Structure formats: structure tokens, C-alpha cells
Short mmCIF file of C-alpha atoms in Angstrom, two decimals:
data_model
loop_
_atom_site.label_atom_id
_atom_site.label_comp_id
_atom_site.label_asym_id
_atom_site.label_seq_id
_atom_site.Cartn_x
_atom_site.Cartn_y
_atom_site.Cartn_z
CA MET U 1 -52.82 36.33 9.17
CA LEU U 2 -51.41 39.74 10.15
CA LYS U 3 -49.68 38.20 13.18
CA LYS U 4 -48.11 35.52 10.98
CA LEU U 5 -46.79 38.16 8.57
CA SER U 6 -45.44 40.19 11.45
CA LEU U 7 -43.67 37.13 12.87
CA CYS U 8 -42.16 36.23 9.49
CA PHE U 9 -40.96 39.81 9.03
CA SER U 10 -39.35 39.78 12.49
CA LEU U 11 -37.55 36.52 11.76
CA PHE U 12 -36.36 37.86 8.42
CA VAL U 13 -35.05 41.08 9.95
CA GLY U 14 -33.32 39.14 12.73
CA PHE U 15 -31.64 36.87 10.21
CA THR U 16 -30.37 39.70 8.00
CA VAL U 17 -28.99 41.61 11.00
CA THR U 18 -27.13 38.49 12.14
CA GLN U 19 -25.78 37.89 8.64
CA ALA U 20 -24.47 41.45 8.52
CA GLN U 21 -22.37 40.74 11.61
CA ILE U 22 -20.06 38.61 9.49
CA LYS U 23 -17.77 41.04 7.71
CA SER U 24 -16.12 38.45 5.46
CA GLY U 25 -16.10 34.70 5.12
CA PRO U 26 -16.49 32.02 6.11
CA MET U 27 -13.32 31.19 4.20
CA LEU U 28 -12.02 27.64 4.04
CA GLY U 29 -8.34 27.59 4.99
CA TYR U 30 -5.91 24.70 5.07
CA ASN U 31 -7.25 21.20 4.55
CA THR U 32 -5.69 17.93 5.75
CA MET U 33 -7.00 14.43 6.40
CA LYS U 34 -7.58 15.22 10.09
CA GLU U 35 -7.96 19.02 10.35
CA VAL U 36 -9.57 21.89 8.49
CA MET U 37 -9.46 25.61 9.24
CA VAL U 38 -12.52 27.83 8.77
CA TRP U 39 -11.75 31.58 8.86
CA VAL U 40 -14.30 34.28 9.74
CA GLN U 41 -14.12 38.04 10.25
CA THR U 42 -16.92 39.64 12.26
CA GLU U 43 -18.33 43.18 12.09
CA GLU U 44 -17.93 43.64 15.84
CA PRO U 45 -16.16 41.61 18.56
CA LYS U 46 -18.23 38.44 19.00
CA MET U 47 -18.12 35.00 20.50
CA VAL U 48 -17.88 32.83 17.39
CA SER U 49 -18.75 29.16 17.58
CA MET U 50 -18.72 26.51 14.90
CA GLU U 51 -20.62 23.26 15.05
CA PHE U 52 -19.54 20.59 12.60
CA TYR U 53 -20.45 16.99 11.94
CA PRO U 54 -20.11 14.32 9.22
CA GLU U 55 -22.73 14.68 6.53
CA ASP U 56 -25.96 12.89 7.57
CA GLN U 57 -24.52 12.11 11.03
CA GLU U 58 -25.62 15.11 13.07
CA LEU U 59 -25.42 13.11 16.31
CA GLN U 60 -21.60 13.25 15.99
CA LYS U 61 -21.66 17.04 16.27
CA GLN U 62 -18.57 18.81 17.65
CA GLN U 63 -18.04 22.46 18.54
CA VAL U 64 -15.17 24.95 18.63
CA LEU U 65 -15.27 28.47 20.14
CA PHE U 66 -13.32 31.67 19.41
CA GLN U 67 -13.71 35.21 20.78
CA THR U 68 -12.92 37.84 18.17
CA LYS U 69 -11.18 41.03 19.32
CA ALA U 70 -10.87 44.50 17.84
CA SER U 71 -7.11 44.34 18.44
CA GLU U 72 -6.93 41.25 16.19
CA ALA U 73 -9.06 42.63 13.32
CA LYS U 74 -12.07 40.69 14.68
CA ILE U 75 -10.81 37.50 13.05
CA ALA U 76 -11.62 33.96 14.17
CA LYS U 77 -9.65 30.93 13.02
CA LEU U 78 -11.80 27.92 13.79
CA ILE U 79 -9.95 24.59 13.67
CA ALA U 80 -12.04 21.48 13.14
CA LYS U 81 -9.95 18.64 14.61
CA ASP U 82 -10.15 14.85 14.91
CA LEU U 83 -11.74 14.53 11.48
CA GLU U 84 -11.87 11.45 9.26
CA PRO U 85 -10.14 11.37 5.85
CA GLY U 86 -12.23 11.68 2.71
CA THR U 87 -15.32 12.75 4.63
CA THR U 88 -17.73 15.62 3.96
CA TYR U 89 -18.64 17.69 7.01
CA ARG U 90 -21.42 20.19 7.49
CA TYR U 91 -20.73 23.25 9.61
CA GLN U 92 -22.78 26.04 11.15
CA ILE U 93 -21.29 29.35 12.32
CA TYR U 94 -22.90 31.15 15.28
CA LEU U 95 -22.22 34.67 16.52
CA ASP U 96 -23.18 35.10 20.17
CA ASN U 97 -25.31 31.97 19.80
CA GLN U 98 -27.19 33.27 16.75
CA ALA U 99 -26.93 31.31 13.49
CA ALA U 100 -24.94 33.33 10.95
CA SER U 101 -23.67 31.13 8.12
CA ALA U 102 -23.45 27.49 7.10
CA GLY U 103 -21.46 25.43 4.65
CA SER U 104 -19.50 22.24 4.13
CA PHE U 105 -15.99 20.96 3.52
CA THR U 106 -14.44 17.62 2.60
CA THR U 107 -11.19 16.37 4.12
CA GLN U 108 -8.41 15.00 1.96
CA LYS U 109 -8.73 11.35 1.03
CA LEU U 110 -6.47 8.61 2.40
CA TRP U 111 -5.50 7.09 -0.95
CA GLN U 112 -1.82 6.31 -0.31
CA HIS U 113 -0.91 2.57 -0.47
CA ARG U 114 -4.57 1.80 -1.19
CA GLU U 115 -5.52 3.10 -4.62
CA GLU U 116 -4.52 5.52 -7.37
CA PRO U 117 -4.53 9.22 -6.46
CA PRO U 118 -7.81 11.04 -7.04
CA LYS U 119 -8.47 13.25 -10.02
CA TRP U 120 -8.68 16.81 -8.76
CA SER U 121 -8.24 20.45 -9.72
CA MET U 122 -7.11 23.73 -8.22
CA ALA U 123 -7.33 27.41 -9.16
CA THR U 124 -4.50 29.92 -9.14
CA GLY U 125 -3.78 33.54 -10.00
CA SER U 126 -2.23 36.78 -8.79
CA CYS U 127 -2.66 40.54 -8.86
CA ALA U 128 -6.15 41.20 -7.47
CA TYR U 129 -6.87 44.93 -7.25
CA THR U 130 -10.21 46.02 -5.82
CA ASN U 131 -10.94 49.70 -6.36
CA GLU U 132 -11.53 52.11 -3.48
CA PRO U 133 -11.73 55.51 -5.21
CA LYS U 134 -10.96 57.75 -2.23
CA TYR U 135 -7.59 55.99 -1.79
CA ASP U 136 -6.83 55.08 -5.42
CA ARG U 137 -4.68 57.14 -7.72
CA PRO U 138 -6.70 59.57 -9.90
CA GLY U 139 -7.56 58.54 -13.43
CA ILE U 140 -8.67 55.28 -15.02
CA PRO U 141 -9.37 52.69 -12.28
CA TYR U 142 -6.59 50.13 -11.89
CA GLY U 143 -9.03 47.42 -10.86
CA LYS U 144 -11.05 45.93 -13.70
CA GLY U 145 -13.96 44.44 -11.76
CA ASN U 146 -14.60 41.40 -9.60
CA GLU U 147 -16.67 39.29 -11.98
CA ILE U 148 -13.76 36.92 -12.48
CA PHE U 149 -14.17 35.47 -8.98
CA LYS U 150 -17.62 34.15 -9.83
CA GLU U 151 -16.12 32.39 -12.85
CA ILE U 152 -13.51 30.68 -10.66
CA VAL U 153 -16.30 29.31 -8.46
CA GLU U 154 -18.07 27.98 -11.55
CA LYS U 155 -15.05 25.76 -12.36
CA ARG U 156 -15.47 23.99 -8.99
CA PRO U 157 -11.80 23.54 -7.99
CA GLU U 158 -11.00 21.98 -4.61
CA MET U 159 -8.55 24.67 -3.61
CA MET U 160 -7.00 27.96 -4.72
CA LEU U 161 -3.41 29.14 -4.39
CA TRP U 162 -3.01 32.94 -4.44
CA LEU U 163 0.32 33.90 -6.02
CA GLY U 164 0.93 37.31 -4.50
CA ASP U 165 -0.27 40.89 -4.95
CA ASN U 166 -3.48 39.49 -3.54
CA ILE U 167 -4.17 42.93 -2.15
CA TYR U 168 -2.62 46.25 -3.14
CA LEU U 169 -1.48 48.24 -0.14
CA ARG U 170 -1.80 51.93 -0.95
CA ASP U 171 -0.01 55.03 0.35
CA PRO U 172 -2.30 55.49 3.37
CA ASP U 173 -2.09 51.79 4.27
CA TRP U 174 1.41 50.43 4.73
CA SER U 175 2.63 52.73 7.51
CA SER U 176 0.13 51.56 10.16
CA LYS U 177 -1.47 48.40 11.51
CA SER U 178 -4.96 49.86 11.07
CA GLY U 179 -4.20 50.87 7.48
CA ILE U 180 -2.95 47.39 6.58
CA GLU U 181 -5.96 45.76 8.23
CA HIS U 182 -8.26 48.15 6.39
CA ARG U 183 -6.83 47.11 3.04
CA TYR U 184 -7.21 43.39 3.77
CA THR U 185 -10.71 43.89 5.15
CA HIS U 186 -11.80 45.94 2.14
CA PHE U 187 -10.64 43.21 -0.21
CA LYS U 188 -11.86 40.19 1.70
CA SER U 189 -15.31 41.66 2.40
CA MET U 190 -16.17 42.44 -1.24
CA PRO U 191 -19.64 40.92 -1.86
CA GLU U 192 -18.60 39.35 -5.18
CA ILE U 193 -15.88 37.28 -3.49
CA GLN U 194 -17.83 35.78 -0.58
CA GLU U 195 -18.93 32.68 -2.46
CA LEU U 196 -15.33 32.07 -3.52
CA TRP U 197 -14.15 32.00 0.11
CA LYS U 198 -16.52 29.26 1.16
CA SER U 199 -16.45 27.17 -2.04
CA MET U 200 -12.82 25.97 -1.91
CA HIS U 201 -9.78 25.89 0.37
CA HIS U 202 -7.38 28.82 0.15
CA TYR U 203 -3.60 29.10 0.48
CA ALA U 204 -1.47 32.15 -0.31
CA ILE U 205 1.98 33.63 -0.79
CA TRP U 206 2.79 37.33 -1.02
CA ASP U 207 4.61 39.74 -3.29
CA ASP U 208 5.52 43.41 -2.94
CA HIS U 209 2.00 44.82 -2.79
CA ASP U 210 1.03 42.55 0.13
CA PHE U 211 4.42 43.11 1.78
CA GLY U 212 4.67 46.89 1.51
CA PRO U 213 5.27 49.60 -1.11
CA ASN U 214 5.98 48.83 -4.76
CA ASP U 215 9.18 46.74 -5.15
CA ALA U 216 9.63 46.63 -1.36
CA ASP U 217 12.54 44.61 0.07
CA ARG U 218 14.06 43.57 3.41
CA SER U 219 14.64 47.22 4.36
CA PHE U 220 10.90 47.91 4.71
CA VAL U 221 10.40 48.91 8.35
CA GLY U 222 6.77 47.78 8.42
CA LYS U 223 7.42 44.18 7.42
CA GLU U 224 6.55 42.82 10.87
CA MET U 225 3.13 44.48 10.62
CA THR U 226 2.46 43.16 7.13
CA LEU U 227 3.67 39.69 8.10
CA LYS U 228 1.28 39.64 11.06
CA ALA U 229 -1.60 40.79 8.84
CA PHE U 230 -0.79 38.14 6.22
CA GLN U 231 -0.85 35.47 8.92
CA ASP U 232 -4.13 36.81 10.32
CA PHE U 233 -6.01 37.14 7.05
CA TRP U 234 -4.94 33.91 5.35
CA GLY U 235 -5.38 30.30 6.38
CA ASN U 236 -2.05 28.60 5.65
CA TYR U 237 -1.03 25.88 8.09
CA GLU U 238 2.24 27.53 9.10
CA TYR U 239 4.58 30.44 8.32
CA GLY U 240 8.37 30.55 8.32
CA ILE U 241 11.09 27.87 8.46
CA ASN U 242 13.92 27.03 10.86
CA GLY U 243 12.47 29.39 13.46
CA LYS U 244 12.91 32.40 11.15
CA PRO U 245 10.11 34.86 10.30
CA GLY U 246 8.53 34.99 6.85
CA ILE U 247 5.84 33.19 4.89
CA THR U 248 7.88 30.20 3.67
CA SER U 249 6.12 26.87 4.19
CA GLN U 250 5.08 23.60 2.61
CA PHE U 251 1.86 21.60 2.36
CA SER U 252 0.55 18.56 0.53
CA TYR U 253 -2.73 18.31 -1.32
CA ASN U 254 -3.65 14.84 -2.57
CA ASP U 255 -0.63 13.67 -4.63
CA VAL U 256 1.04 17.08 -5.02
CA ASP U 257 3.50 18.89 -2.75
CA PHE U 258 3.49 22.70 -2.61
CA PHE U 259 6.47 24.79 -1.53
CA LEU U 260 5.57 28.38 -0.67
CA LEU U 261 8.53 30.76 -0.99
CA ASP U 262 9.09 34.22 0.48
CA ASN U 263 10.57 36.56 -2.14
CA ARG U 264 10.37 39.74 0.00
CA TYR U 265 11.33 39.36 3.65
CA TYR U 266 15.04 38.66 2.95
CA ARG U 267 15.35 40.29 -0.46
CA SER U 268 18.24 42.69 -1.03
CA PRO U 269 17.31 46.00 -2.71
CA ASN U 270 17.02 45.87 -6.49
CA ASP U 271 19.41 48.79 -6.96
CA ARG U 272 22.03 48.04 -4.33
CA LYS U 273 25.55 48.09 -5.80
CA THR U 274 27.45 46.25 -3.01
CA GLY U 275 26.90 43.04 -1.07
CA LYS U 276 25.29 39.78 -2.15
CA ARG U 277 22.27 40.13 -4.44
CA GLU U 278 19.60 37.72 -3.26
CA ILE U 279 15.86 37.26 -3.37
CA LEU U 280 15.45 34.06 -1.38
CA GLY U 281 18.76 33.86 0.46
CA GLU U 282 20.96 30.81 1.00
CA GLU U 283 19.01 29.35 3.92
CA GLN U 284 15.69 29.39 2.07
CA ILE U 285 17.24 27.88 -1.06
CA GLU U 286 18.89 25.08 0.93
CA TRP U 287 15.60 24.36 2.69
CA LEU U 288 13.79 24.24 -0.67
CA ILE U 289 16.30 21.84 -2.21
CA ASP U 290 16.18 19.60 0.87
CA ALA U 291 12.39 19.56 0.72
CA LEU U 292 12.29 18.88 -3.04
CA VAL U 293 14.75 16.00 -2.68
CA ASN U 294 12.66 14.54 0.13
CA SER U 295 9.36 14.89 -1.74
CA LYS U 296 7.81 11.78 -3.29
CA ALA U 297 4.93 13.71 -4.83
CA THR U 298 3.88 13.29 -8.47
CA PHE U 299 4.41 17.02 -9.04
CA LYS U 300 6.38 19.51 -6.96
CA MET U 301 4.82 22.97 -7.22
CA VAL U 302 7.06 25.85 -6.13
CA ALA U 303 5.09 29.06 -5.58
CA ILE U 304 6.94 32.40 -5.68
CA GLY U 305 5.81 35.95 -6.35
CA GLY U 306 8.03 36.69 -9.38
CA GLN U 307 9.09 34.84 -12.52
CA VAL U 308 12.00 32.40 -12.11
CA LEU U 309 12.61 30.78 -15.50
CA SER U 310 12.12 33.70 -17.86
CA ASP U 311 15.57 34.63 -19.20
CA VAL U 312 14.61 38.29 -19.61
CA ALA U 313 16.42 40.42 -17.01
CA LEU U 314 13.63 42.99 -16.67
CA TYR U 315 11.67 44.48 -13.78
CA GLU U 316 11.80 42.02 -10.87
CA ASN U 317 12.30 38.77 -12.78
CA HIS U 318 14.71 36.41 -11.05
CA ALA U 319 17.02 36.88 -14.04
CA THR U 320 17.89 40.31 -12.60
CA TYR U 321 19.48 38.38 -9.72
CA ALA U 322 21.41 36.15 -12.10
CA GLU U 323 23.82 34.57 -9.61
CA GLU U 324 21.10 33.36 -7.27
CA ARG U 325 18.91 32.17 -10.15
CA LYS U 326 21.83 30.15 -11.53
CA LYS U 327 22.55 28.65 -8.12
CA LEU U 328 18.93 27.57 -7.71
CA LEU U 329 18.66 26.02 -11.17
CA ASP U 330 22.09 24.35 -10.89
CA LEU U 331 21.02 22.68 -7.65
CA ILE U 332 17.80 21.42 -9.23
CA GLU U 333 19.87 19.96 -12.04
CA LYS U 334 22.63 18.44 -9.87
CA GLU U 335 20.07 16.82 -7.57
CA GLU U 336 18.33 15.43 -10.66
CA LEU U 337 15.00 16.72 -9.48
CA LYS U 338 12.05 15.95 -11.72
CA ASN U 339 8.49 17.26 -12.05
CA VAL U 340 9.32 20.69 -10.63
CA ILE U 341 6.79 23.35 -11.65
CA PHE U 342 7.18 26.98 -10.58
CA LEU U 343 3.98 28.95 -10.07
CA SER U 344 4.51 32.71 -10.27
CA GLY U 345 2.65 35.98 -10.62
CA ASP U 346 3.57 39.69 -10.58
CA ARG U 347 3.83 40.38 -14.31
CA HIS U 348 0.24 41.34 -15.20
CA LYS U 349 0.38 38.83 -18.03
CA THR U 350 0.21 35.04 -18.24
CA GLU U 351 2.64 32.70 -19.97
CA LEU U 352 4.16 29.25 -19.62
CA THR U 353 7.95 29.01 -19.63
CA LYS U 354 9.76 25.72 -20.27
CA MET U 355 13.44 24.93 -19.63
CA GLU U 356 15.26 21.72 -20.51
CA LEU U 357 18.26 21.04 -18.28
CA SER U 358 21.45 19.42 -19.60
CA ASN U 359 20.42 16.10 -18.04
CA GLY U 360 17.20 16.14 -20.06
CA ASN U 361 14.87 16.97 -17.17
CA LEU U 362 12.21 19.60 -17.85
CA ILE U 363 11.13 22.35 -15.48
CA TYR U 364 8.30 24.82 -16.04
CA ASP U 365 7.18 28.21 -14.77
CA TYR U 366 3.47 28.99 -15.05
CA THR U 367 3.07 32.74 -14.60
CA CYS U 368 -0.61 33.54 -14.00
CA SER U 369 -1.58 37.21 -13.77
CA PRO U 370 -3.64 39.36 -13.39
CA LEU U 371 -6.90 38.37 -11.73
CA SER U 372 -8.55 41.80 -11.57
CA SER U 373 -5.74 44.35 -11.99
CA LYS U 374 -4.70 46.09 -15.18
CA ALA U 375 -3.00 43.79 -17.71
CA TYR U 376 0.08 44.58 -19.82
CA ASN U 377 1.07 43.15 -23.19
CA SER U 378 4.74 42.12 -23.01
CA ILE U 379 4.75 39.50 -25.76
CA ASP U 380 7.76 41.20 -27.40
CA GLU U 381 9.98 41.43 -24.32
CA GLY U 382 12.06 38.45 -25.44
CA ASN U 383 11.46 35.45 -23.17
CA SER U 384 13.14 32.83 -25.37
CA LEU U 385 11.81 29.99 -23.20
CA ARG U 386 8.14 30.87 -23.53
CA VAL U 387 5.91 28.06 -24.78
CA GLU U 388 4.40 29.31 -28.00
CA GLY U 389 0.80 30.41 -27.82
CA THR U 390 0.65 30.83 -24.04
CA HIS U 391 1.10 34.60 -23.69
CA LEU U 392 -2.10 36.30 -22.54
CA ALA U 393 -2.49 40.00 -21.75
CA THR U 394 -5.91 40.25 -20.13
CA GLN U 395 -7.50 39.42 -16.78
CA ASN U 396 -7.38 35.66 -16.30
CA PHE U 397 -7.03 32.73 -13.92
CA GLY U 398 -5.59 29.26 -14.10
CA ILE U 399 -7.14 25.87 -13.41
CA LEU U 400 -4.66 23.05 -12.87
CA GLU U 401 -6.03 19.53 -13.27
CA PHE U 402 -4.22 16.43 -12.00
CA SER U 403 -5.27 13.09 -13.46
CA GLY U 404 -4.08 9.59 -14.36
CA SER U 405 -2.36 6.85 -12.41
CA PHE U 406 0.45 7.65 -9.98
CA LYS U 407 3.17 6.55 -12.40
CA GLU U 408 1.56 8.18 -15.43
CA ARG U 409 0.21 11.31 -13.76
CA LYS U 410 -0.63 14.31 -15.93
CA LEU U 411 -0.93 18.00 -15.15
CA THR U 412 -3.21 19.94 -17.47
CA ILE U 413 -2.93 23.73 -17.20
CA LYS U 414 -5.97 25.64 -18.43
CA THR U 415 -6.03 29.43 -18.63
CA PHE U 416 -9.43 31.15 -18.62
CA ASN U 417 -10.30 34.80 -19.21
CA ALA U 418 -12.48 36.88 -16.89
CA LYS U 419 -15.63 35.57 -18.62
CA GLY U 420 -14.65 31.98 -17.85
CA GLU U 421 -13.76 31.22 -21.48
CA LEU U 422 -10.82 28.92 -22.20
CA GLU U 423 -7.88 30.79 -23.76
CA TRP U 424 -5.34 27.95 -23.92
CA GLU U 425 -4.39 24.65 -22.31
CA ARG U 426 -1.23 22.55 -22.17
CA THR U 427 -0.59 19.11 -20.65
CA ILE U 428 2.61 18.17 -18.82
CA ASP U 429 3.39 14.49 -18.33
CA ARG U 430 5.07 13.26 -15.19
CA GLN U 431 8.74 12.44 -15.90
#
């Protein structure tokens, strides 16, 4: 009996030591019909392997290998290839041939030209501050706890789109590669967030606090370092357009197209008096309009760090760059684009903004913020386009549900507080 107890204790100790070698993750990255990324960060440089196979078909097991390196933040991006659409796969992560973590993922379904699109949901939000007292400013903590991430998991969305300020680079961080990697690692390794990483697929954009200092713009000398870290620590399919650096990209999830915009890399300084004032720049706007015109999706979701439709020219709202905002909205109108929904963050408050164009088409901006940072009540700031009853000044997240037939598709936006309680919901019909 004593020998059996000793053996069980040894196995238990061995398992916990192996588990500790994973610093953060596994995190499910991009998801297509034929490929899925699984992201892992290890405690020390390790040979990481992933075995994966269709559920209940272990004989079809495949394997992918990746050696993590200290120079690359000990990150492994494991790509499961040659998958079948609409299929659930089991996976097992090994570190130096020792089992470390297991999970599952389901590829996107091949519904096109065969059946109606599936009913599905996604989570979204921005402004996630995780406290680290020795580097935080003195006083009341800016982060308000990580309990909200458990509540997102409870809603069981298929994927999550992070809308910027996903981390908050602090004064010791943004001037060095190791400082930037420390901030990402601190955030992504928080125990309360680990279940979130493996429960749904994750995509992200950035805003100033991921890019550099507060209100940082194209002049920030460390933007190559922060761009590299963003690419390393997130699992988007691609970054940048037309061979130019940045985070701009596009992906499709079921019946919806997502357009991820970069509001920092090419942004002119807020206070510059001369030269063209731009956030996105002409090339990025032209790419976006081309892509929106080409899209046949039921809804076209445009993700950007700051508010676009609010007509209040405050802080870093797009209204403070009035000429570019007008150009963007005029192009959407002239091209007669329908079902365009902006997803934005930054403002530490949530609200839905609705604009009717002269041709009768409606566009929306769902600002969802903050996840775990301090919230601010700005209900009186004067956004004349705000949908009544949608302003919320507390920690919250959004769940977007897509349902109905292709021609009569509906988007239902639900906003939940940090306890997982529904604060408000609105439904948008496909035009």
C-alpha cells in the first residue's frame, strides 16, 4: 500500500511540474475550414509537439513540432493543417515528450451553397488592465480584477475579437524588447485567463497601449518592437496589407467578414498643426473600401481601436480627424455598402452608435469597453447618434449572436457586466 501511495505521489508531482512548464496557453488562434493555430508559451525553451486527430478517430493522429527559444519569448505557434471542415479535433500538447495540456477545437463548417449559415456567437471587448503593483502608478489600482474572463467563458462563444488596449504597456516596458515581452507574458499568463485561451478562438487588433505610450502615433520609435510582439503573442492569420507593415488584415468566420484596421502605425500626431491629419491613411482606406465592396458576407464587421461614428470631437475619436472620417463615410455611402458594423474600444465605456446615410443605409458602431480597466461615465459628452439606453460605464463585455437565414440574417448585440448579467441587448436586421 505504501509503495502504491509513493508511486501515485511521484506521478502527481511529475504531472504538476510538467504543467508548470507551460507559462500561458494553450490559446486557440485563427480558425479556418482546413487549418487551426494553437499558441503556447513555455516556461523554458522546450521542444513542443502537438498531436491532433478527429474526435473518436485516434488512428488518424497527426503531429506538428516547434522548438521554443528564449529569443522569441519561448512561444510556439502550432499549425494543424489538412483538416476537414466542421470537424471536432482533439489535441495533446507535449513538452520534451511529456504530456502537458490537452483540449479540442472545431473547424469552420462548409455551409456555403449547401445550407443556411449556422447560428453562432462571438465575444468582444477592449481595455484589459491586469495589475502589477511594482510597475503600476501609486494609488487606487487601475485594474478592477479578472473575474470577467470567467464570465466570458460561461457564455460559450466560438471566438473572441480583442478590440485594443488588450495589454497596458507601462513606463518600464515600451522602450525595450524584454519589457514589452514581459508585459504580454504577465497578462497572458494570469491564472484566471487560462480557460479563456483554450475555450474559443482569438483574434486581436491594437490601440495605443499595445502600440506604445498613451496616445502614441507613427513617430513612436519602438513601433517595430511592439509590432513584432503583437504578431508573436496573438494568433491572427496575417498582418499588414500590400507588403506594408502593420496589423491590418481580414478574415472570415462562418457568414461574417472581419476587417481589422491599424489606427496607430500610420497615424499622424494628434496635435500636429501642419500636414495631412490621418489615422488610417489613404492606402488603408482604399484597401478597406475595396474589401468591403468585394465582400458577400451577411455582415461586414470593421474593427478599429477608437470610435468612428460618434460625432463628438473629443479625445481620440475619429471625429477629431474630421476630414478623414468624412472621406471614409462618404465612400461607404457612394459605394452603397450595406450591413457595415464598426467594432471599437478605447473609451472605457460602452455604447451603440447608429448613423443613417442619405441613401437610407444604416451603419453602426458598437463601442465595447472596458473589460477589466477603470470605467468612465461619459453619458453627457453629447454623442447625438447614440442609441438610447446603450451607454454603460462599468466593466463589461459583448456577445454578438448571428442567427436566421442568409437573406434574413440578424445580429443581436448583448452587453454583459463583469458578473455575467445582461445589461442591454439590441437586434440589427440585415439590410
